[in-house]
Structure formats: C-alpha cells, structure tokens
Coordinates of C-alpha atoms and ligand atoms in Angstrom, one line a residue:
X1 CA -27.0 -8.3 -12.7
X2 CA -30.5 -7.7 -13.6
X3 CA -31.5 -10.2 -10.7
X4 CA -29.2 -8.6 -8.4
X5 CA -30.8 -5.0 -9.1
X6 CA -34.1 -6.8 -8.4
X7 CA -33.1 -8.3 -5.4
X8 CA -31.8 -5.0 -4.1
X9 CA -34.9 -3.2 -5.1
X10 CA -37.0 -6.0 -3.2
X11 CA -34.6 -5.8 -0.1
X12 CA -34.8 -1.8 0.1
X13 CA -38.8 -2.1 -0.4
X14 CA -38.9 -4.4 2.7
X15 CA -36.9 -2.2 4.6
X16 CA -38.9 0.5 3.9
X17 CA -42.1 -1.1 4.8
X18 CA -40.6 -2.5 8.2
X19 CA -39.0 0.9 8.9
X20 CA -42.5 2.8 8.5
X21 CA -43.9 -0.4 10.5
X22 CA -41.6 0.0 13.4
X23 CA -41.1 3.6 13.7
X24 CA -37.7 3.0 12.8
X25 CA -34.9 5.5 11.6
X26 CA -31.8 4.7 9.7
X27 CA -28.7 6.5 10.7
X28 CA -25.5 5.8 8.7
X29 CA -21.8 7.0 8.8
X30 CA -20.2 8.4 6.0
X31 CA -17.7 5.4 5.6
X32 CA -20.8 2.8 5.0
X33 CA -21.2 0.9 1.7
X34 CA -23.1 3.4 -0.9
X35 CA -26.4 1.1 -0.9
X36 CA -26.5 1.8 2.9
X37 CA -26.1 5.3 2.7
X38 CA -28.7 5.7 0.0
X39 CA -31.3 4.2 2.1
X40 CA -30.5 6.2 5.3
X41 CA -32.6 8.6 6.5
X42 CA -29.4 10.6 7.5
X43 CA -25.8 10.2 6.8
X44 CA -23.0 11.9 8.7
X45 CA -20.2 12.1 11.2
X46 CA -19.8 10.8 14.7
X47 CA -21.1 14.0 16.1
X48 CA -24.0 14.6 13.6
X49 CA -25.0 11.2 14.4
X50 CA -25.1 11.5 18.0
X51 CA -26.9 14.4 17.7
X52 CA -29.8 13.2 15.6
X53 CA -29.8 10.3 17.7
X54 CA -30.7 12.5 20.7
X55 CA -33.3 14.2 19.0
X56 CA -35.2 11.7 16.9
X57 CA -38.8 10.9 17.8
X58 CA -38.6 7.2 16.5
X59 CA -38.6 4.3 18.9
X60 CA -35.9 2.5 17.1
X61 CA -32.6 3.4 15.7
X62 CA -30.9 1.2 13.3
X63 CA -27.4 2.2 13.6
X64 CA -25.4 1.8 10.4
X65 CA -22.0 2.2 11.6
X66 CA -19.4 0.7 14.2
X67 CA -20.6 -0.4 17.9
X68 CA -19.3 2.6 19.9
X69 CA -21.6 4.7 17.5
X70 CA -24.5 2.6 18.5
X71 CA -23.3 2.6 22.2
X72 CA -23.4 6.3 22.2
X73 CA -26.9 6.5 20.6
X74 CA -27.7 4.0 23.5
X75 CA -26.4 6.2 26.0
X76 CA -28.1 9.2 24.8
X77 CA -31.6 7.3 24.3
X78 CA -32.2 4.6 26.7
X79 CA -36.1 4.7 26.0
X80 CA -35.0 3.8 22.4
X81 CA -34.1 0.4 20.8
X82 CA -31.1 0.8 19.3
X83 CA -30.1 -1.9 16.8
X84 CA -26.7 -2.4 15.3
X85 CA -27.1 -4.9 12.2
X86 CA -23.9 -6.6 12.6
X87 CA -22.5 -7.4 15.9
X88 CA -18.9 -8.1 14.7
X89 CA -18.8 -4.2 13.5
X90 CA -16.4 -3.3 16.0
X91 CA -13.8 -0.1 15.7
X92 CA -10.5 -1.7 16.4
X93 CA -8.8 1.8 17.9
X94 CA -11.9 1.8 20.2
X95 CA -10.6 -1.5 21.8
X96 CA -7.1 -0.3 22.3
X97 CA -7.9 1.0 25.5
X98 CA -10.0 -0.6 28.3
X99 CA -11.5 0.6 31.6
X100 CA -8.8 -1.1 33.6
X101 CA -6.0 0.3 31.7
X102 CA -7.4 3.7 31.8
X103 CA -8.0 3.5 35.8
X104 CA -4.1 2.5 35.9
X105 CA -3.0 5.7 33.9
X106 CA -5.3 7.7 36.1
X107 CA -3.6 6.7 39.1
X108 CA -0.3 7.6 37.4
X109 CA -1.7 11.1 36.8
X110 CA -4.4 11.8 39.2
X111 CA -4.5 15.7 38.4
X112 CA -5.2 15.1 34.8
X113 CA -8.7 15.5 32.8
X114 CA -9.6 12.5 30.8
X115 CA -10.4 13.6 27.3
X116 CA -11.8 10.7 25.6
X117 CA -12.4 10.4 21.8
X118 CA -15.8 8.9 21.0
X119 CA -14.3 6.0 19.5
X120 CA -14.0 4.2 22.6
X121 CA -16.4 1.6 24.5
X122 CA -19.0 3.0 27.2
X123 CA -16.9 1.6 30.3
X124 CA -14.1 3.9 29.0
X125 CA -16.2 6.8 28.5
X126 CA -17.5 6.0 32.0
X127 CA -14.1 6.7 33.6
X128 CA -13.5 9.8 31.6
X129 CA -14.3 13.4 32.2
X130 CA -15.3 14.8 28.5
X131 CA -15.8 13.0 25.3
X132 CA -14.7 14.7 22.0
X133 CA -15.4 13.6 18.3
X134 CA -12.6 14.7 15.6
X135 CA -15.5 17.5 14.7
X136 CA -14.8 19.0 18.2
X137 CA -11.8 18.0 19.8
X138 CA -9.9 21.4 19.3
X139 CA -12.8 23.4 20.6
X140 CA -13.2 21.0 23.6
X141 CA -9.4 20.7 24.5
X142 CA -9.2 24.6 24.2
X143 CA -12.0 25.2 26.5
X144 CA -10.3 23.4 29.4
X145 CA -8.5 25.8 31.9
X146 CA -4.9 26.5 30.7
X147 CA -3.3 25.0 34.0
X148 CA -5.1 21.7 33.5
X149 CA -3.2 18.6 32.5
X150 CA -4.8 16.6 29.9
X151 CA -4.7 12.7 29.4
X152 CA -5.9 12.4 26.0
X153 CA -7.3 8.7 24.7
X154 CA -7.0 6.7 22.9
X155 CA -6.2 8.2 19.3
X156 CA -2.4 9.3 19.3
X157 CA -2.7 11.1 16.2
X158 CA -5.8 12.7 16.8
X159 CA -4.4 13.7 20.1
X160 CA -1.0 15.1 18.2
X161 CA -3.0 17.2 15.9
X162 CA -5.2 18.8 18.7
X163 CA -2.0 19.4 20.9
X164 CA -0.2 21.1 17.9
X165 CA -3.4 23.1 16.9
X166 CA -4.1 24.3 20.5
X167 CA -0.5 24.2 21.8
X168 CA -1.4 22.4 24.9
X169 CA 0.9 19.7 26.0
X170 CA -1.2 16.4 26.5
X171 CA -0.4 13.0 27.9
X172 CA -1.3 10.5 24.6
X173 CA -2.5 7.1 24.6
X174 CA -0.8 5.1 22.1
X175 CA -3.8 4.1 20.1
X176 CA -4.3 4.6 16.4
X177 CA -6.8 3.8 13.7
X178 CA -5.3 0.9 11.5
X179 CA -7.2 2.1 8.4
X180 CA -5.8 5.6 8.6
X181 CA -2.6 4.4 9.2
X182 CA -2.5 2.8 5.9
X183 CA -2.3 6.2 4.1
X184 CA 1.2 7.5 4.0
X185 CA 2.7 10.9 3.1
X186 CA 4.4 9.6 -0.1
X187 CA 0.8 8.7 -1.3
X188 CA -0.4 12.5 -1.0
X189 CA 3.0 13.5 -2.6
X190 CA 2.8 11.6 -5.7
X191 CA -1.0 12.7 -5.9
X192 CA -0.1 16.2 -5.6
X193 CA 2.4 15.9 -8.5
X194 CA -0.2 14.0 -10.3
X195 CA -3.1 16.5 -9.8
X196 CA -1.1 19.9 -9.0
X197 CA -4.3 22.0 -8.7
X198 CA -6.0 19.6 -6.4
X199 CA -6.9 20.6 -2.7
X200 CA -5.9 18.0 -0.1
X201 CA -8.1 17.3 2.8
X202 CA -7.5 14.6 5.2
X203 CA -9.0 13.3 8.5
X204 CA -7.2 13.9 12.0
X205 CA -6.9 10.3 12.4
X206 CA -4.1 10.2 10.0
X207 CA -0.3 10.2 10.9
X208 CA 1.2 13.7 11.6
X209 CA 3.4 13.7 8.6
X210 CA 0.2 13.3 6.3
X211 CA -1.8 15.9 8.1
X212 CA 1.4 18.1 7.6
X213 CA 0.7 17.9 3.8
X214 CA -3.1 19.0 3.9
X215 CA -4.8 22.1 3.3
X216 CA -7.1 21.2 5.7
X217 CA -7.8 18.4 8.4
X218 CA -11.4 18.0 9.1
X219 CA -14.0 15.0 10.6
X220 CA -16.0 13.1 8.0
X221 CA -18.4 15.9 8.1
X222 CA -16.0 18.8 7.7
X223 CA -14.7 16.9 4.6
X224 CA -18.1 16.7 3.2
X225 CA -18.4 20.6 3.6
X226 CA -15.1 21.4 2.4
X227 CA -15.9 19.5 -0.6
X228 CA -19.0 21.5 -1.4
X229 CA -17.5 24.8 -0.7
X230 CA -14.2 24.7 -2.4
X231 CA -13.6 26.3 -5.5
X232 CA -11.2 23.3 -6.7
X233 CA -12.2 21.1 -8.9
X234 CA -9.7 18.2 -7.8
X235 CA -9.9 17.1 -4.3
X236 CA -7.6 14.7 -2.7
X237 CA -9.3 12.8 0.2
X238 CA -7.2 11.3 2.9
X239 CA -10.0 9.4 4.8
X240 CA -11.5 6.1 4.6
X241 CA -12.9 5.6 1.0
X242 CA -16.7 4.8 2.0
X243 CA -17.0 8.8 1.9
X244 CA -16.3 9.0 -2.0
X245 CA -19.9 7.8 -2.3
X246 CA -21.2 10.8 -0.9
X247 CA -18.8 13.2 -1.9
X248 CA -19.3 12.2 -5.8
X249 CA -23.0 12.2 -5.4
X250 CA -23.2 15.6 -3.6
X251 CA -20.4 17.1 -6.2
X252 CA -20.9 15.6 -9.6
X253 CA -18.7 18.3 -11.2
X254 CA -15.9 17.8 -9.0
X255 CA -13.2 15.2 -9.0
X256 CA -12.5 13.2 -5.9
X257 CA -9.2 11.6 -5.5
X258 CA -8.5 8.8 -2.7
X259 CA -5.3 9.3 -1.0
X260 CA -5.0 5.5 -0.9
X261 CA -7.2 2.7 -2.0
X262 CA -5.9 0.8 1.1
X263 CA -8.0 3.0 3.4
X264 CA -10.6 0.5 3.8
X265 CA -12.3 0.3 7.1
X266 CA -13.4 -3.6 6.9
X267 CA -15.8 -3.5 10.1
X268 CA -17.7 -0.6 8.4
X269 CA -18.4 -2.9 5.5
X270 CA -20.1 -5.6 7.3
X271 CA -23.2 -3.6 7.5
X272 CA -25.2 -4.7 4.3
X273 CA -29.0 -4.3 3.0
X274 CA -29.1 -8.0 3.9
X275 CA -28.2 -7.5 7.5
X276 CA -30.2 -4.0 8.1
X277 CA -33.3 -6.0 6.8
X278 CA -32.6 -9.0 9.0
X279 CA -32.0 -6.5 12.2
X280 CA -35.2 -4.8 11.6
X281 CA -37.2 -8.3 11.4
X282 CA -35.6 -10.0 14.5
X283 CA -35.3 -6.6 16.3
X284 CA -31.5 -7.5 16.8
X285 CA -28.5 -7.4 17.7
X286 CA -29.7 -4.5 20.3
X287 CA -27.1 -2.4 21.7
X288 CA -27.9 -1.6 25.2
X289 CA -25.5 0.0 27.8
X290 CA -25.9 -1.1 31.6
X291 CA -27.5 1.9 33.4
X292 CA -24.6 2.3 36.1
X293 CA -22.2 2.4 33.1
X294 CA -24.5 4.6 31.0
X295 CA -25.2 7.6 33.5
X296 CA -21.4 7.8 34.1
X297 CA -20.8 7.5 30.2
X298 CA -23.4 10.0 29.8
X299 CA -22.0 12.9 31.8
X300 CA -18.7 12.6 29.8
X301 CA -20.8 12.7 26.4
X302 CA -23.2 15.6 27.7
X303 CA -20.2 17.5 29.0
X304 CA -19.2 17.7 25.2
X305 CA -22.9 18.1 23.7
X306 CA -22.8 21.3 26.1
X307 CA -19.7 22.9 24.2
X308 CA -20.8 22.2 20.4
Ligands
13P401 P1 -15.9 11.2 12.3 O1 -16.6 11.7 13.4 O2 -15.1 12.4 11.6 O3 -17.0 10.9 11.2 O4 -14.8 10.0 12.4 C1 -15.4 8.9 13.0 C2 -14.3 7.6 12.6 O5 -14.7 6.3 13.0 C3 -12.9 8.2 11.6 O6 -12.5 7.0 11.5
SF4_402 FE1 -12.4 2.9 13.9 FE2 -10.7 3.6 11.8 FE3 -12.8 2.2 11.1 FE4 -13.1 4.7 12.0 S1 -12.0 3.9 10.2 S2 -14.3 3.2 12.9 S3 -11.3 4.8 13.8 S4 -11.3 1.5 12.7

C-alpha cells in the first residue's frame, strides 16, 4: 500500500512536470476516477469542458473523458493537440447513431431540424443542425420556432425529458445510455424509504420512470451545484458513480447516496494515471477531426454555444 502511494506520487510528479514542459492542460469529466479528477486543471460536465477547451491558451489538451468529448475539443480547437489517454474510451450511446443512419432518417423527415446531443460522433454532428448537452437541451429546443419539426438524436430518454419540459413533440432516435439505464425506479423508491429526508437528483439520461421521482433533473455540472446549494444533508444521486468523488470532496458535511452502485461507465474508467503519463510522454493518441467534417460539425456546435 505504501509502495502504491509512492508509485502514485511519482506518477503525479512526472505528469505535472511533463504538463508544464509541453504547455498542456488536463481536462477531466465528472465521471473520471478520483485520482484523475484530483490532478486535473478543470473538472466539469460536457458543456463546461468544451467551453474550457475553446478558451484555453495551452497548446495541448489531455482530455480525460470519452472519445466524443475529445472530438468536440478538436472541433473547437483545430490548432491544439488533443490527446485521449486511452483510444478505447468510447461512449456506447454515441455509437448508436451513424451519419448514414441519420441521413436516412432526414430523408424521411426532410422538414425537421436535427438537434444532436453532444454524445455523438463528429460525422453525426456534421449532419446535424444544432448540438445540445444535458445542461442546455431544454433551452436549445425552446429556442426553435414553435412550428419547427424536431428530430432529436441519439438519446431517447433525454429527448423524452426535453419534450416533456418544453411541451414540444419530437421525433426521438432510439438510443440510450447503458449506464444510466441500470438505474431503476425501484432503487430510488427503496432509498427514499431508507432516507426519508433525502433530496433526489438525477441525470436526464435516466429512464422516464426514474426522472419522474426526482426533485431535480440536471447535467453533472448541475448536480454539483444542486449538491452545494441544497439545505438537505442527504442527497440520493442518480447518475454515474464517479461523480460521488467530487460531491463528497466539495461537501464533506453532506451524505451522498448513489441511486445504484451498478451505474458505472466502464469506458470512463479506462483513463488512469499511467495512461495520462504515457499519453503526455508519447503525445498520443491524438484525436483529430478531418477538416471537411470539422467545419460542418463546428457549425452545429457553434450554434449551441451562441445560445448558452
Ligand atoms: P454531462 O454533460 O451532464 O456531464 O453528461 C455527459 C454524459 O456522458 C452523461 O452520461
Ligand atoms: Fe456515454 Fe453513458 Fe458513459 Fe455518459 S455514462 S459516456 S452517456 S455510456
């Protein structure tokens, strides 16, 4: 154990040294392992991370998250080197829609505006009109003209939530997040009996029967703000359990109860101190979106960033 700690301290020291030498910044998603969140320059949700990437003066971005997040950084910052420490860190939901599949659907609904959840590949964004994240999806959809038909891809549960919130009917793509789908309404009901004073906050990727039981439905960044601001001591958290590290660190006097211990995103956990160090040493794997795709995808991302 002492050796492991020594090992981690050595890795962290080398990472910090290389980060400085290469003018790199480490961005980490709220679901990353605790040790990765702790060495990051910034920890946040998808929207906050893309905004950070767009603003940074660093020459290298080490993106500790999943593939679509690093791609979004590359779309916004073509002149920077974007590294994803493990190339296998993909988001299964993002792969539930392809550019070809989307083109087919657009032929079916040529009048529809395509609202694309940022959890999607650059090719799919390039076929879309406007992007959204879980933090701004309601706002993006509300901003579209009332009579505008909307095709929402790829998350049917986020789409359902937004449709309910805005009263807008939408054509929903049948994608979903396998991690959030593991959270069941029975889990929430049982925990609420055990912790009757607890507030319940969940991510909009959860099933509708789960979001229906929550006090609030928020992005991971929104969940962190909710945790800070609530007067409740006990909070039941319905999202990927990596977020508990940050919630507990920032709110040591509150108790955070995971809605389900099964809510683990295995691809997020592929990024480790070792892979971050290796990535900085090798300047790989680099994520670079081809220019023709990037420009088309960027217009959908820019349209989102103009609204938020
Ligand atoms: P956030 O944008 O809320 O961080 O969500 C990203 C994600 O992948 C949730 O599963
Ligand atoms: Fe994708 Fe779900 Fe993992 Fe988020 S938690 S990255 S949506 S698989």
